């Protein structure tokens, strides 16, 4: 069974960092950059999504990508 999650490249960064898609299938692992960046404090680790804050202009679009 496949397992998909989204992680930040550098969770301790003070600047924007890339969001990675991690796909695990059996013993195989694939890590793909989404080419989307976010400031780690605006990232919800549990939901694996950008926080829905008013000062993040396109958070809905980013979460749909």
Tab-separated table of N, CA, C and O in Angstrom:
chain	number	residue	atom	x	y	z
A	1	UNK	N	0.832	-1.185	0.000
A	1	UNK	CA	0.000	0.000	0.000
A	1	UNK	C	0.873	1.243	0.000
A	1	UNK	O	1.869	1.322	0.699
A	2	UNK	N	0.482	2.234	-0.751
A	2	UNK	CA	1.242	3.476	-0.861
A	2	UNK	C	0.920	4.417	0.296
A	2	UNK	O	-0.207	4.466	0.786
A	3	UNK	N	1.924	5.156	0.719
A	3	UNK	CA	1.781	6.154	1.774
A	3	UNK	C	2.355	7.462	1.234
A	3	UNK	O	3.504	7.502	0.803
A	4	UNK	N	1.539	8.514	1.248
A	4	UNK	CA	1.979	9.810	0.735
A	4	UNK	C	1.925	10.817	1.869
A	4	UNK	O	0.969	10.857	2.637
A	5	UNK	N	2.978	11.632	1.970
A	5	UNK	CA	2.977	12.719	2.954
A	5	UNK	C	3.750	13.903	2.389
A	5	UNK	O	4.482	13.775	1.414
A	6	UNK	N	3.588	15.055	3.028
A	6	UNK	CA	4.297	16.262	2.642
A	6	UNK	C	5.158	16.710	3.810
A	6	UNK	O	4.687	16.792	4.943
A	7	UNK	N	6.426	16.997	3.539
A	7	UNK	CA	7.368	17.454	4.562
A	7	UNK	C	8.094	18.685	4.055
A	7	UNK	O	8.256	18.870	2.848
A	8	UNK	N	8.581	19.474	4.991
A	8	UNK	CA	9.412	20.614	4.637
A	8	UNK	C	10.859	20.174	4.507
A	8	UNK	O	11.308	19.276	5.220
A	9	UNK	N	11.576	20.835	3.624
A	9	UNK	CA	12.995	20.512	3.450
A	9	UNK	C	13.787	20.838	4.712
A	9	UNK	O	14.618	20.069	5.161
A	10	UNK	N	13.543	22.027	5.290
A	10	UNK	CA	14.264	22.450	6.494
A	10	UNK	C	13.265	23.052	7.478
A	10	UNK	O	12.869	24.206	7.333
A	11	UNK	N	12.856	22.292	8.459
A	11	UNK	CA	11.853	22.760	9.418
A	11	UNK	C	12.370	23.838	10.357
A	11	UNK	O	11.585	24.520	11.004
A	12	UNK	N	13.687	24.022	10.437
A	12	UNK	CA	14.274	25.029	11.327
A	12	UNK	C	14.638	26.320	10.618
A	12	UNK	O	15.188	27.225	11.231
A	13	UNK	N	14.330	26.431	9.346
A	13	UNK	CA	14.686	27.612	8.565
A	13	UNK	C	13.891	28.834	9.031
A	13	UNK	O	12.739	28.732	9.440
A	14	UNK	N	14.509	29.991	8.952
A	14	UNK	CA	13.828	31.254	9.242
A	14	UNK	C	13.247	31.850	7.963
A	14	UNK	O	12.442	32.779	8.001
A	15	UNK	N	13.687	31.326	6.831
A	15	UNK	CA	13.210	31.778	5.518
A	15	UNK	C	12.340	30.694	4.902
A	15	UNK	O	12.161	29.625	5.465
A	16	UNK	N	11.828	30.978	3.720
A	16	UNK	CA	11.019	29.979	3.023
A	16	UNK	C	11.848	28.736	2.723
A	16	UNK	O	13.032	28.825	2.437
A	17	UNK	N	11.196	27.593	2.790
A	17	UNK	CA	11.831	26.314	2.479
A	17	UNK	C	10.877	25.489	1.624
A	17	UNK	O	9.654	25.678	1.685
A	18	UNK	N	11.417	24.594	0.835
A	18	UNK	CA	10.617	23.812	-0.096
A	18	UNK	C	9.734	22.783	0.611
A	18	UNK	O	10.094	22.242	1.654
A	19	UNK	N	8.592	22.505	-0.008
A	19	UNK	CA	7.714	21.430	0.429
A	19	UNK	C	8.010	20.221	-0.460
A	19	UNK	O	8.038	20.334	-1.683
A	20	UNK	N	8.243	19.077	0.164
A	20	UNK	CA	8.519	17.838	-0.568
A	20	UNK	C	7.349	16.875	-0.429
A	20	UNK	O	6.741	16.771	0.640
A	21	UNK	N	7.053	16.169	-1.495
A	21	UNK	CA	6.116	15.064	-1.471
A	21	UNK	C	6.933	13.799	-1.274
A	21	UNK	O	7.890	13.565	-2.010
A	22	UNK	N	6.581	13.005	-0.273
A	22	UNK	CA	7.279	11.754	0.013
A	22	UNK	C	6.299	10.612	-0.268
A	22	UNK	O	5.215	10.560	0.321
A	23	UNK	N	6.680	9.714	-1.171
A	23	UNK	CA	5.852	8.568	-1.526
A	23	UNK	C	6.570	7.300	-1.115
A	23	UNK	O	7.693	7.043	-1.564
A	24	UNK	N	5.956	6.538	-0.233
A	24	UNK	CA	6.487	5.234	0.179
A	24	UNK	C	5.568	4.160	-0.379
A	24	UNK	O	4.346	4.198	-0.173
A	25	UNK	N	6.164	3.208	-1.091
A	25	UNK	CA	5.408	2.095	-1.652
A	25	UNK	C	6.216	0.829	-1.417
A	25	UNK	O	7.252	0.628	-2.048
A	26	UNK	N	5.752	0.033	-0.484
A	26	UNK	CA	6.530	-1.148	-0.109
A	26	UNK	C	7.857	-0.702	0.480
A	26	UNK	O	7.910	0.088	1.405
A	27	UNK	N	8.958	-1.171	-0.102
A	27	UNK	CA	10.291	-0.774	0.366
A	27	UNK	C	10.873	0.360	-0.462
A	27	UNK	O	11.993	0.785	-0.226
A	28	UNK	N	10.105	0.851	-1.426
A	28	UNK	CA	10.562	1.949	-2.284
A	28	UNK	C	10.158	3.290	-1.691
A	28	UNK	O	9.088	3.428	-1.094
A	29	UNK	N	11.029	4.297	-1.888
A	29	UNK	CA	10.742	5.650	-1.397
A	29	UNK	C	11.108	6.641	-2.482
A	29	UNK	O	12.189	6.578	-3.062
A	30	UNK	N	10.188	7.566	-2.752
A	30	UNK	CA	10.399	8.592	-3.759
A	30	UNK	C	10.173	9.952	-3.108
A	30	UNK	O	9.166	10.165	-2.441
A	31	UNK	N	11.130	10.841	-3.275
A	31	UNK	CA	11.059	12.186	-2.703
A	31	UNK	C	11.059	13.183	-3.860
A	31	UNK	O	12.021	13.247	-4.628
A	32	UNK	N	9.981	13.966	-3.975
A	32	UNK	CA	9.812	14.893	-5.094
A	32	UNK	C	9.562	16.300	-4.559
A	32	UNK	O	8.707	16.501	-3.700
A	33	UNK	N	10.271	17.275	-5.095
A	33	UNK	CA	10.039	18.667	-4.724
A	33	UNK	C	8.765	19.156	-5.399
A	33	UNK	O	8.544	18.936	-6.583
A	34	UNK	N	7.923	19.834	-4.642
A	34	UNK	CA	6.712	20.420	-5.215
A	34	UNK	C	7.022	21.763	-5.872
A	34	UNK	O	6.160	22.314	-6.542
A	35	UNK	N	8.225	22.272	-5.639
A	35	UNK	CA	8.672	23.584	-6.109
A	35	UNK	C	7.856	24.718	-5.494
A	35	UNK	O	7.823	25.817	-6.006
A	36	UNK	N	7.191	24.420	-4.380
A	36	UNK	CA	6.445	25.422	-3.612
A	36	UNK	C	7.185	25.629	-2.296
A	36	UNK	O	7.606	24.666	-1.661
A	37	UNK	N	7.349	26.891	-1.901
A	37	UNK	CA	8.063	27.213	-0.665
A	37	UNK	C	7.121	27.853	0.345
A	37	UNK	O	6.161	28.536	-0.021
A	38	UNK	N	7.438	27.635	1.608
A	38	UNK	CA	6.645	28.203	2.690
A	38	UNK	C	7.577	28.467	3.871
A	38	UNK	O	8.573	27.777	4.054
A	39	UNK	N	7.241	29.470	4.670
A	39	UNK	CA	7.970	29.716	5.917
A	39	UNK	C	7.521	28.654	6.914
A	39	UNK	O	6.313	28.449	7.099
A	40	UNK	N	8.452	27.944	7.550
A	40	UNK	CA	8.087	26.844	8.448
A	40	UNK	C	7.064	27.192	9.529
A	40	UNK	O	6.236	26.346	9.871
A	41	UNK	N	7.062	28.409	10.042
A	41	UNK	CA	6.084	28.766	11.080
A	41	UNK	C	4.659	28.823	10.516
A	41	UNK	O	3.689	28.815	11.268
A	42	UNK	N	4.526	28.864	9.184
A	42	UNK	CA	3.213	28.867	8.536
A	42	UNK	C	2.806	27.479	8.052
A	42	UNK	O	1.870	27.334	7.286
A	43	UNK	N	3.513	26.450	8.498
A	43	UNK	CA	3.265	25.069	8.084
A	43	UNK	C	2.634	24.292	9.234
A	43	UNK	O	3.112	24.325	10.355
A	44	UNK	N	1.539	23.591	8.949
A	44	UNK	CA	0.908	22.733	9.933
A	44	UNK	C	1.431	21.318	9.716
A	44	UNK	O	1.046	20.643	8.762
A	45	UNK	N	2.321	20.873	10.572
A	45	UNK	CA	2.976	19.573	10.428
A	45	UNK	C	1.979	18.420	10.526
A	45	UNK	O	2.073	17.447	9.784
A	46	UNK	N	1.006	18.521	11.422
A	46	UNK	CA	0.034	17.443	11.602
A	46	UNK	C	-0.876	17.275	10.392
A	46	UNK	O	-1.157	16.163	9.969
A	47	UNK	N	-1.341	18.390	9.839
A	47	UNK	CA	-2.222	18.334	8.666
A	47	UNK	C	-1.441	18.279	7.354
A	47	UNK	O	-2.014	18.039	6.303
A	48	UNK	N	-0.143	18.552	7.417
A	48	UNK	CA	0.735	18.588	6.248
A	48	UNK	C	0.210	19.587	5.219
A	48	UNK	O	0.147	19.307	4.022
A	49	UNK	N	-0.159	20.762	5.688
A	49	UNK	CA	-0.719	21.820	4.851
A	49	UNK	C	-0.219	23.178	5.346
A	49	UNK	O	0.195	23.335	6.489
A	50	UNK	N	-0.340	24.178	4.472
A	50	UNK	CA	-0.046	25.551	4.855
A	50	UNK	C	-1.181	26.027	5.760
A	50	UNK	O	-2.357	25.757	5.490
A	51	UNK	N	-0.822	26.696	6.852
A	51	UNK	CA	-1.832	27.212	7.772
A	51	UNK	C	-2.723	28.213	7.044
A	51	UNK	O	-2.258	28.979	6.203
A	52	UNK	N	-3.981	28.211	7.376
A	52	UNK	CA	-4.941	29.100	6.734
A	52	UNK	C	-4.988	30.424	7.494
A	52	UNK	O	-5.857	30.656	8.325
A	53	UNK	N	-4.043	31.281	7.176
A	53	UNK	CA	-3.929	32.591	7.807
A	53	UNK	C	-4.228	33.674	6.778
A	53	UNK	O	-3.926	33.516	5.593
A	54	UNK	N	-4.771	34.777	7.228
A	54	UNK	CA	-5.113	35.859	6.309
A	54	UNK	C	-3.898	36.481	5.639
A	54	UNK	O	-3.985	36.974	4.525
A	55	UNK	N	-2.746	36.470	6.323
A	55	UNK	CA	-1.560	37.104	5.749
A	55	UNK	C	-0.801	36.189	4.790
A	55	UNK	O	0.242	36.566	4.269
A	56	UNK	N	-1.314	34.999	4.520
A	56	UNK	CA	-0.734	34.120	3.502
A	56	UNK	C	-1.692	34.168	2.311
A	56	UNK	O	-2.753	33.551	2.327
A	57	UNK	N	-1.341	34.931	1.285
A	57	UNK	CA	-2.290	35.257	0.218
A	57	UNK	C	-2.886	34.075	-0.547
A	57	UNK	O	-4.035	34.110	-0.907
A	58	UNK	N	-2.138	33.029	-0.800
A	58	UNK	CA	-2.669	31.953	-1.641
A	58	UNK	C	-2.618	30.591	-0.947
A	58	UNK	O	-2.377	29.583	-1.588
A	59	UNK	N	-2.904	30.566	0.340
A	59	UNK	CA	-2.814	29.302	1.076
A	59	UNK	C	-3.799	28.256	0.550
A	59	UNK	O	-3.478	27.084	0.498
A	60	UNK	N	-5.002	28.677	0.105
A	60	UNK	CA	-5.960	27.708	-0.433
A	60	UNK	C	-5.420	27.056	-1.709
A	60	UNK	O	-5.501	25.851	-1.879
A	61	UNK	N	-4.871	27.853	-2.590
A	61	UNK	CA	-4.326	27.332	-3.846
A	61	UNK	C	-3.135	26.415	-3.585
A	61	UNK	O	-2.999	25.373	-4.209
A	62	UNK	N	-2.270	26.784	-2.663
A	62	UNK	CA	-1.114	25.961	-2.338
A	62	UNK	C	-1.543	24.601	-1.795
A	62	UNK	O	-1.008	23.579	-2.177
A	63	UNK	N	-2.543	24.590	-0.929
A	63	UNK	CA	-3.000	23.332	-0.341
A	63	UNK	C	-3.694	22.438	-1.365
A	63	UNK	O	-3.745	21.234	-1.180
A	64	UNK	N	-4.209	23.008	-2.427
A	64	UNK	CA	-4.841	22.205	-3.477
A	64	UNK	C	-3.822	21.599	-4.428
A	64	UNK	O	-4.099	20.609	-5.094
A	65	UNK	N	-2.633	22.183	-4.492
A	65	UNK	CA	-1.612	21.713	-5.428
A	65	UNK	C	-1.122	20.335	-5.088
A	65	UNK	O	-1.119	19.875	-4.011
